[in-house]
mmCIF file of C-alpha atoms in Angstrom:
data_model
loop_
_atom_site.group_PDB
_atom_site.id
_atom_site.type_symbol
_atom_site.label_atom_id
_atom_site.label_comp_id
_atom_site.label_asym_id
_atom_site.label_seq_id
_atom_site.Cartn_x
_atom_site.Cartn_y
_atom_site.Cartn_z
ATOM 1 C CA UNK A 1 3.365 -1.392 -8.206
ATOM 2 C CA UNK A 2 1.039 -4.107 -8.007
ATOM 3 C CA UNK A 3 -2.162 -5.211 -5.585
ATOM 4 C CA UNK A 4 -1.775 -8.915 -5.324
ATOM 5 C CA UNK A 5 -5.188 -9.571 -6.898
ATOM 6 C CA UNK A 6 -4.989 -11.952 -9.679
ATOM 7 C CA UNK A 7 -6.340 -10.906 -13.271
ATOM 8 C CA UNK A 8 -5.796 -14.267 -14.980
ATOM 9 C CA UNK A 9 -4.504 -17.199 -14.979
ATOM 10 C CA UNK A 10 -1.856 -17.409 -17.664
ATOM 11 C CA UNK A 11 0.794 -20.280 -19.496
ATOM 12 C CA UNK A 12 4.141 -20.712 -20.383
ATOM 13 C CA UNK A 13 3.822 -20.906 -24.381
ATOM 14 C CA UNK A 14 7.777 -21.456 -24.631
ATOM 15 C CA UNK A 15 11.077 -20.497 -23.170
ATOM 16 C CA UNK A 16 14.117 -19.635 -25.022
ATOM 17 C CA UNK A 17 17.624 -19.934 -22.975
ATOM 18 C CA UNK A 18 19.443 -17.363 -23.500
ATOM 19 C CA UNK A 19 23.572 -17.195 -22.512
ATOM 20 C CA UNK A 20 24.209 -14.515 -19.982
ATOM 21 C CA UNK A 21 28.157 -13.726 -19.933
ATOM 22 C CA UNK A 22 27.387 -10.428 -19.228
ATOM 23 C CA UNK A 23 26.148 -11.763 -15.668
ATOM 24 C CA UNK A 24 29.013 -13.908 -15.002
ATOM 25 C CA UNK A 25 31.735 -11.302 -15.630
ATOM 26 C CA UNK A 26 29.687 -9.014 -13.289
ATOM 27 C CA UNK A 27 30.314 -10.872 -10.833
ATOM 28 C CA UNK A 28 26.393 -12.329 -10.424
ATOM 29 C CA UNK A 29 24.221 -15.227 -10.699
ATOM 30 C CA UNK A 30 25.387 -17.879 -12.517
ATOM 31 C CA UNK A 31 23.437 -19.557 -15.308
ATOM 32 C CA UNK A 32 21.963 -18.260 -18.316
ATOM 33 C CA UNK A 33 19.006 -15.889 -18.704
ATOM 34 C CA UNK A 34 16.227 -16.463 -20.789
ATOM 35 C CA UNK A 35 13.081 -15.491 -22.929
ATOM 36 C CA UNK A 36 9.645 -16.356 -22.293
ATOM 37 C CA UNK A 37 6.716 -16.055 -24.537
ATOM 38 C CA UNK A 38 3.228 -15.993 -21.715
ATOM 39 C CA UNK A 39 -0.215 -16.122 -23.001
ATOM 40 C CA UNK A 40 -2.496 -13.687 -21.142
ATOM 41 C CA UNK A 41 -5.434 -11.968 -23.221
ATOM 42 C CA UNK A 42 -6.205 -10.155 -20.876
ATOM 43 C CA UNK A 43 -2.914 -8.632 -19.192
ATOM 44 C CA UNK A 44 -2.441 -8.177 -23.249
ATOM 45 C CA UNK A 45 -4.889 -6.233 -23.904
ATOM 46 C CA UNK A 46 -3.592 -2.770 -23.629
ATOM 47 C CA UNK A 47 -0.143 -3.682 -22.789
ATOM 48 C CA UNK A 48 3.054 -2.397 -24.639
ATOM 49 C CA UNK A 49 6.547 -2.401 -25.200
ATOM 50 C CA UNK A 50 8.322 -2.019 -21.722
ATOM 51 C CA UNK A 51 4.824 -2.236 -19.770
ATOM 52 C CA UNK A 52 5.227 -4.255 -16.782
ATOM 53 C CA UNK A 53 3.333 -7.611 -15.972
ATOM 54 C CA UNK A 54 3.846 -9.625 -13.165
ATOM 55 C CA UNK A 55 4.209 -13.289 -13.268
ATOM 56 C CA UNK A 56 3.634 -15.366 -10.467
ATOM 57 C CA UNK A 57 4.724 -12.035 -8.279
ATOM 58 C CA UNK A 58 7.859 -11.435 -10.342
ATOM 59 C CA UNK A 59 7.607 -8.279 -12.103
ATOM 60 C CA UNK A 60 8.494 -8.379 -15.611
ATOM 61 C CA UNK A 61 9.485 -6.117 -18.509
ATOM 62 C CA UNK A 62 7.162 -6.579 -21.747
ATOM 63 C CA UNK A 63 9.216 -7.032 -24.856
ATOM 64 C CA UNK A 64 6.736 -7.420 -27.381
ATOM 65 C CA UNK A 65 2.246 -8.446 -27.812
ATOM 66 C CA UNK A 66 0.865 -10.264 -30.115
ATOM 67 C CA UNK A 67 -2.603 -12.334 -30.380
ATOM 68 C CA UNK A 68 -2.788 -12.417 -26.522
ATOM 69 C CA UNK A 69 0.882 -13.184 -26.159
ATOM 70 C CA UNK A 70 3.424 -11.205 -23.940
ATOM 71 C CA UNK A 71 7.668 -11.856 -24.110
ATOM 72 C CA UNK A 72 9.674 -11.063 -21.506
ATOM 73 C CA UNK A 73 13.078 -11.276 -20.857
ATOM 74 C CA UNK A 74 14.316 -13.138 -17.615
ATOM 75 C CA UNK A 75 17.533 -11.947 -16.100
ATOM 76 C CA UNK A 76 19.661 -15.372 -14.382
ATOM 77 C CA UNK A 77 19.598 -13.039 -11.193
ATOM 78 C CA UNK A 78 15.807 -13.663 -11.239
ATOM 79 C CA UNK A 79 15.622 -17.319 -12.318
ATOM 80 C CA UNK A 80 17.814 -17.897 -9.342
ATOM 81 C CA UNK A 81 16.346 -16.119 -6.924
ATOM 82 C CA UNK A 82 12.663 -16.757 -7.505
ATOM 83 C CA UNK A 83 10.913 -20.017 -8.700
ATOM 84 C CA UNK A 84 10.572 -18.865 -12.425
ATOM 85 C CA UNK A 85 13.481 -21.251 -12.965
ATOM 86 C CA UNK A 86 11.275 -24.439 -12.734
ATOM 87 C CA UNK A 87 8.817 -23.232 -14.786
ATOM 88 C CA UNK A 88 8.625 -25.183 -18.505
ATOM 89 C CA UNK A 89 6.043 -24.845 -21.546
ATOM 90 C CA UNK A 90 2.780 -25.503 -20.345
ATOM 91 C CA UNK A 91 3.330 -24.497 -16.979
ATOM 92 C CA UNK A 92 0.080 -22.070 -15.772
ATOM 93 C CA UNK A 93 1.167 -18.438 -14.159
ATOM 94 C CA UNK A 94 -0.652 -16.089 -11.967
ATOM 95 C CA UNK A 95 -0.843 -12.855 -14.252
ATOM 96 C CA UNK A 96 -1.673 -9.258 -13.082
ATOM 97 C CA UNK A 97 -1.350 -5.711 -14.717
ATOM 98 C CA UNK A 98 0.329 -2.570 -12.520
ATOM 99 C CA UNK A 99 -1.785 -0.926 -10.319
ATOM 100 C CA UNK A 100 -3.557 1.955 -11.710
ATOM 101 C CA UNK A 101 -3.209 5.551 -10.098
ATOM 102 C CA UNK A 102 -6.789 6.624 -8.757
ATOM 103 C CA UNK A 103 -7.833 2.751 -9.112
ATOM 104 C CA UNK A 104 -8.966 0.060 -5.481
ATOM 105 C CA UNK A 105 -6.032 -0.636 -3.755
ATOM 106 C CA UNK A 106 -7.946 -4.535 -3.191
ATOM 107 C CA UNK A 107 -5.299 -6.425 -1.704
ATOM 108 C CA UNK A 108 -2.031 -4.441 -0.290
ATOM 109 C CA UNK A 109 1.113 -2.484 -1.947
ATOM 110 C CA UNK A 110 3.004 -5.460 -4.147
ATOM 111 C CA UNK A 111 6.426 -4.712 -5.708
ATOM 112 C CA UNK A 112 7.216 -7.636 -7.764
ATOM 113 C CA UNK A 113 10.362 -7.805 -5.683
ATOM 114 C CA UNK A 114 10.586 -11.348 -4.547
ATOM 115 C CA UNK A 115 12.293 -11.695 -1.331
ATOM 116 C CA UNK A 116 12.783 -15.626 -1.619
ATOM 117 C CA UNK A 117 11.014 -18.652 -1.836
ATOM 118 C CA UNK A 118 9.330 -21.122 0.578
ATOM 119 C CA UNK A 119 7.900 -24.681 -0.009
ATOM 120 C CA UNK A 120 4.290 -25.693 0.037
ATOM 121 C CA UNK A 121 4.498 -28.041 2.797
ATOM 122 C CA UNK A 122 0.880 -29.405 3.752
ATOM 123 C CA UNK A 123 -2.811 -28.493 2.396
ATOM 124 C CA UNK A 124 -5.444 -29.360 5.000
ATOM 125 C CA UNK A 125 -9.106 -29.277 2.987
ATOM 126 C CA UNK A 126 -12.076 -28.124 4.617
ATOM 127 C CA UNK A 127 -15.662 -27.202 3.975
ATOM 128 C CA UNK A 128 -15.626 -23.466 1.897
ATOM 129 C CA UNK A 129 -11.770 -23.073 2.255
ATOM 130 C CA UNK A 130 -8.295 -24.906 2.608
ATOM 131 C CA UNK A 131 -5.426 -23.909 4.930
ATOM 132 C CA UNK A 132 -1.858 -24.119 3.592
ATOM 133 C CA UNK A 133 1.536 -24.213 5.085
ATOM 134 C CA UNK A 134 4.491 -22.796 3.809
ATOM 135 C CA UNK A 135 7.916 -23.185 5.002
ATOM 136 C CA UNK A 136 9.990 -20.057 4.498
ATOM 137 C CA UNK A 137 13.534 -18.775 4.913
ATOM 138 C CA UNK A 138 14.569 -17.877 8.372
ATOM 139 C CA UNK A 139 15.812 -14.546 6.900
ATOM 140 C CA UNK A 140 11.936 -13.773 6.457
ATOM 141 C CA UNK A 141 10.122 -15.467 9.016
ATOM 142 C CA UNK A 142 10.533 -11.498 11.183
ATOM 143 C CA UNK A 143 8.416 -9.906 8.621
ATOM 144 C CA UNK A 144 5.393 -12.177 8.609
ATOM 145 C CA UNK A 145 3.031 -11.602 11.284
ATOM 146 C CA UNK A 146 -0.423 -13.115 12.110
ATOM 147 C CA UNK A 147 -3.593 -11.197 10.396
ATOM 148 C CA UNK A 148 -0.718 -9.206 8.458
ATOM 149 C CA UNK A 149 -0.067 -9.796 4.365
ATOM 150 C CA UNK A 150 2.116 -11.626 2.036
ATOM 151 C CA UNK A 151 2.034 -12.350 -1.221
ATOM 152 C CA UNK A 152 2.661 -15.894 -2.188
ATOM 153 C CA UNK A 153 3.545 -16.817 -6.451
ATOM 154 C CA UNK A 154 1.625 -12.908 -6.635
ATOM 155 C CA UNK A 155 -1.339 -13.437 -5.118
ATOM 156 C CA UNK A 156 -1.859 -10.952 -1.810
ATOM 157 C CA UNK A 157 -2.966 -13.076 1.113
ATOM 158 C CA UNK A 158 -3.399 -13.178 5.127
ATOM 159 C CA UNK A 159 -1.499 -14.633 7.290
ATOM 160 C CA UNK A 160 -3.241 -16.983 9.718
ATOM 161 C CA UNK A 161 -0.155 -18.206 11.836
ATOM 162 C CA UNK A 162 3.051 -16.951 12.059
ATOM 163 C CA UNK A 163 5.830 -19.525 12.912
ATOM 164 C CA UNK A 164 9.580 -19.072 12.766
ATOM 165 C CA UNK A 165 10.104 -20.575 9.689
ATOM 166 C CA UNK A 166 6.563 -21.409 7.906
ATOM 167 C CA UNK A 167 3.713 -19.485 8.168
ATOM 168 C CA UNK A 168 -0.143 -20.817 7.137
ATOM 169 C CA UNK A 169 -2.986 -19.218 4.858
ATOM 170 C CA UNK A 170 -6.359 -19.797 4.063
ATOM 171 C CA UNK A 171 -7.444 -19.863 0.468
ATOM 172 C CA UNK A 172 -11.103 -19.207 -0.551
ATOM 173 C CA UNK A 173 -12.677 -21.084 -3.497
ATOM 174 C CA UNK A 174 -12.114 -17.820 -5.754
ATOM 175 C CA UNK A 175 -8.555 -17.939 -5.065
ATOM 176 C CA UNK A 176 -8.221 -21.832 -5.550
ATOM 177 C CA UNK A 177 -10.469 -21.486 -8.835
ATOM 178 C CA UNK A 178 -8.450 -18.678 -10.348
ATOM 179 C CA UNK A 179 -4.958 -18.679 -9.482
ATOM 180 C CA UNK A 180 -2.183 -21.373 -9.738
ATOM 181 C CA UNK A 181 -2.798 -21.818 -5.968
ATOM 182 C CA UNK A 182 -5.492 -24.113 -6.770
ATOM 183 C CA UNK A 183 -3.301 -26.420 -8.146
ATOM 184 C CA UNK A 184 0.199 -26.612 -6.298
ATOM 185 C CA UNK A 185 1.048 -29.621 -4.270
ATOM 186 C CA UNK A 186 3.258 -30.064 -1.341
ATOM 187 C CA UNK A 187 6.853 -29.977 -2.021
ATOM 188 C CA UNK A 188 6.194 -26.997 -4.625
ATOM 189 C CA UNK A 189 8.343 -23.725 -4.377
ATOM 190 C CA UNK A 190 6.664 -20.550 -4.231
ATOM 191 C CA UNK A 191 7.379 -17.005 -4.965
ATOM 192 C CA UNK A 192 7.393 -15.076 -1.567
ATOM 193 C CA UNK A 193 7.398 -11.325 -1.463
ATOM 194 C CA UNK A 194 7.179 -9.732 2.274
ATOM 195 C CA UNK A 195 5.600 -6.637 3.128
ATOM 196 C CA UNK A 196 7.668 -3.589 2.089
ATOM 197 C CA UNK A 197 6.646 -0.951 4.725
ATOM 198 C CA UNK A 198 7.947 -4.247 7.361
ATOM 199 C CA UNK A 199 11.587 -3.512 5.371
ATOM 200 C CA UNK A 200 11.387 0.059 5.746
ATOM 201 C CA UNK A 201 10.793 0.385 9.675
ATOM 202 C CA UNK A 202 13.180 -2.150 9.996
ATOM 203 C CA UNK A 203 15.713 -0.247 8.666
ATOM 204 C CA UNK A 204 15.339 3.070 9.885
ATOM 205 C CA UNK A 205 14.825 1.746 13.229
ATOM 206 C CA UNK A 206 18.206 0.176 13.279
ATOM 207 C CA UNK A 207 19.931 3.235 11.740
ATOM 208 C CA UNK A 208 20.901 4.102 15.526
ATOM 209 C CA UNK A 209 19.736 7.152 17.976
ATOM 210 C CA UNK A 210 22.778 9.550 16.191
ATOM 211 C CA UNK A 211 20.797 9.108 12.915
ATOM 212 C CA UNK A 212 17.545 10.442 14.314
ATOM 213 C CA UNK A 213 18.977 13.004 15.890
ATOM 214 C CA UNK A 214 20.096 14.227 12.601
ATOM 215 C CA UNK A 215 16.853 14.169 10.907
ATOM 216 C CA UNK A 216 15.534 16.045 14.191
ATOM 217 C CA UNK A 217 18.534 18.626 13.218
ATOM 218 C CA UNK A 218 17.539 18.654 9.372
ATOM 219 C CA UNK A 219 13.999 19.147 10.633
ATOM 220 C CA UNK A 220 14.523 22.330 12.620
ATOM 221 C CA UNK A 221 16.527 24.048 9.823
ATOM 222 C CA UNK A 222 13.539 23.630 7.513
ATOM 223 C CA UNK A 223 11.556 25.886 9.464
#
């Protein structure tokens, strides 16, 4: 489980494509998987084999350290679903350790589960901040909701207008300074991740009246 708040801003040192049969004769993605070596001294500094990091929002499995370098190994499920797939050497990554238990919660409760991507579409400057657009699947636009939070390539933000597909966020000069934000251009995909609690009363709200008349029923036999 992650926060959203940026540690460091990492880079691609090199990716190594891997073949993925296994995934075809599965029945999944197509494609190959692969292997990337990220530098990140600080996400490296206590981390460990089969830690978690995520990268730009995707949460990742650490293979192996080593002088402030992390591998992980990229399924083709997630290159295809998430915009880890455009990524080459050099590229710069948002970085960020799991959450620790008893630690500040300081942006909101981040899987690493993207949900999809959307498009930078427009970056309007201003004085202390600049307001973004990004276009996003229809399939997501019911889960974003003005003032509520998303996380965009990992980074937990606020929504500032909702539309049905595209919503807009403000990004302060810490967030434009430290995170990969800062330096994405219209036309460039992003890693989207909804709000998970959104999922969850979604679905038990559309499990039907039946349903929560059995948990009423399970209920009164517990006491």
């Amino acid at each position: 489980m992650f926060t959203g708040i940026v540690e460091e801003l990492g880079e691609v040192v090199a990716i190594e494509h891997l073949g993925d049969a296994a995934s075809a004769t599965a029945g999944g993605a197509p494609g190959s998987a692969a292997r990337f070596r990220l530098r990140g001294p600080v996400v490296t500094e206590d981390a460990k084999h089969g830690d978690s990091i995520a990268v730009n929002g995707v949460c990742l499995t650490v293979v192996d350290t080593a002088d402030g370098e992390f591998t992980a190994d990229v399924m083709a499920e997630t290159l295809n679903r998430s915009s880890l797939g455009v990524l080459a050497t050099g590229s710069r990554v948002n970085l960020e350790r799991p959450m620790a238990l008893g630690g500040r919660l300081g942006g909101h409760l981040v899987q690493g589960h993207v949900d999809g991507t959307g498009t930078i579409v427009e970056r309007t400057p201003a004085e202390h901040w600049e307001l973004v657009k990004v276009a996003l699947p229809a399939a997501l636009s019911r889960y974003v909701v003005e003032k509520g939070s998303i996380t965009v390539d990992g980074v937990s933000l606020t929504v500032v207008d909702a539309g049905d597909d595209y919503f807009t966020i403000s990004l302060i000069p810490t967030t434009l300074a430290l995170t990969t934000l800062g330096i994405k251009k219209a036309g460039d995909p992003v890693n989207l991740e909804v709000d998970v609690l959104a999922k969850y009363v979604e679905r038990l709200l559309g499990r039907g009246s039946d349903d929560l008349r059995d948990l009423d029923d399970i209920k009164e036999m517990d006491r």
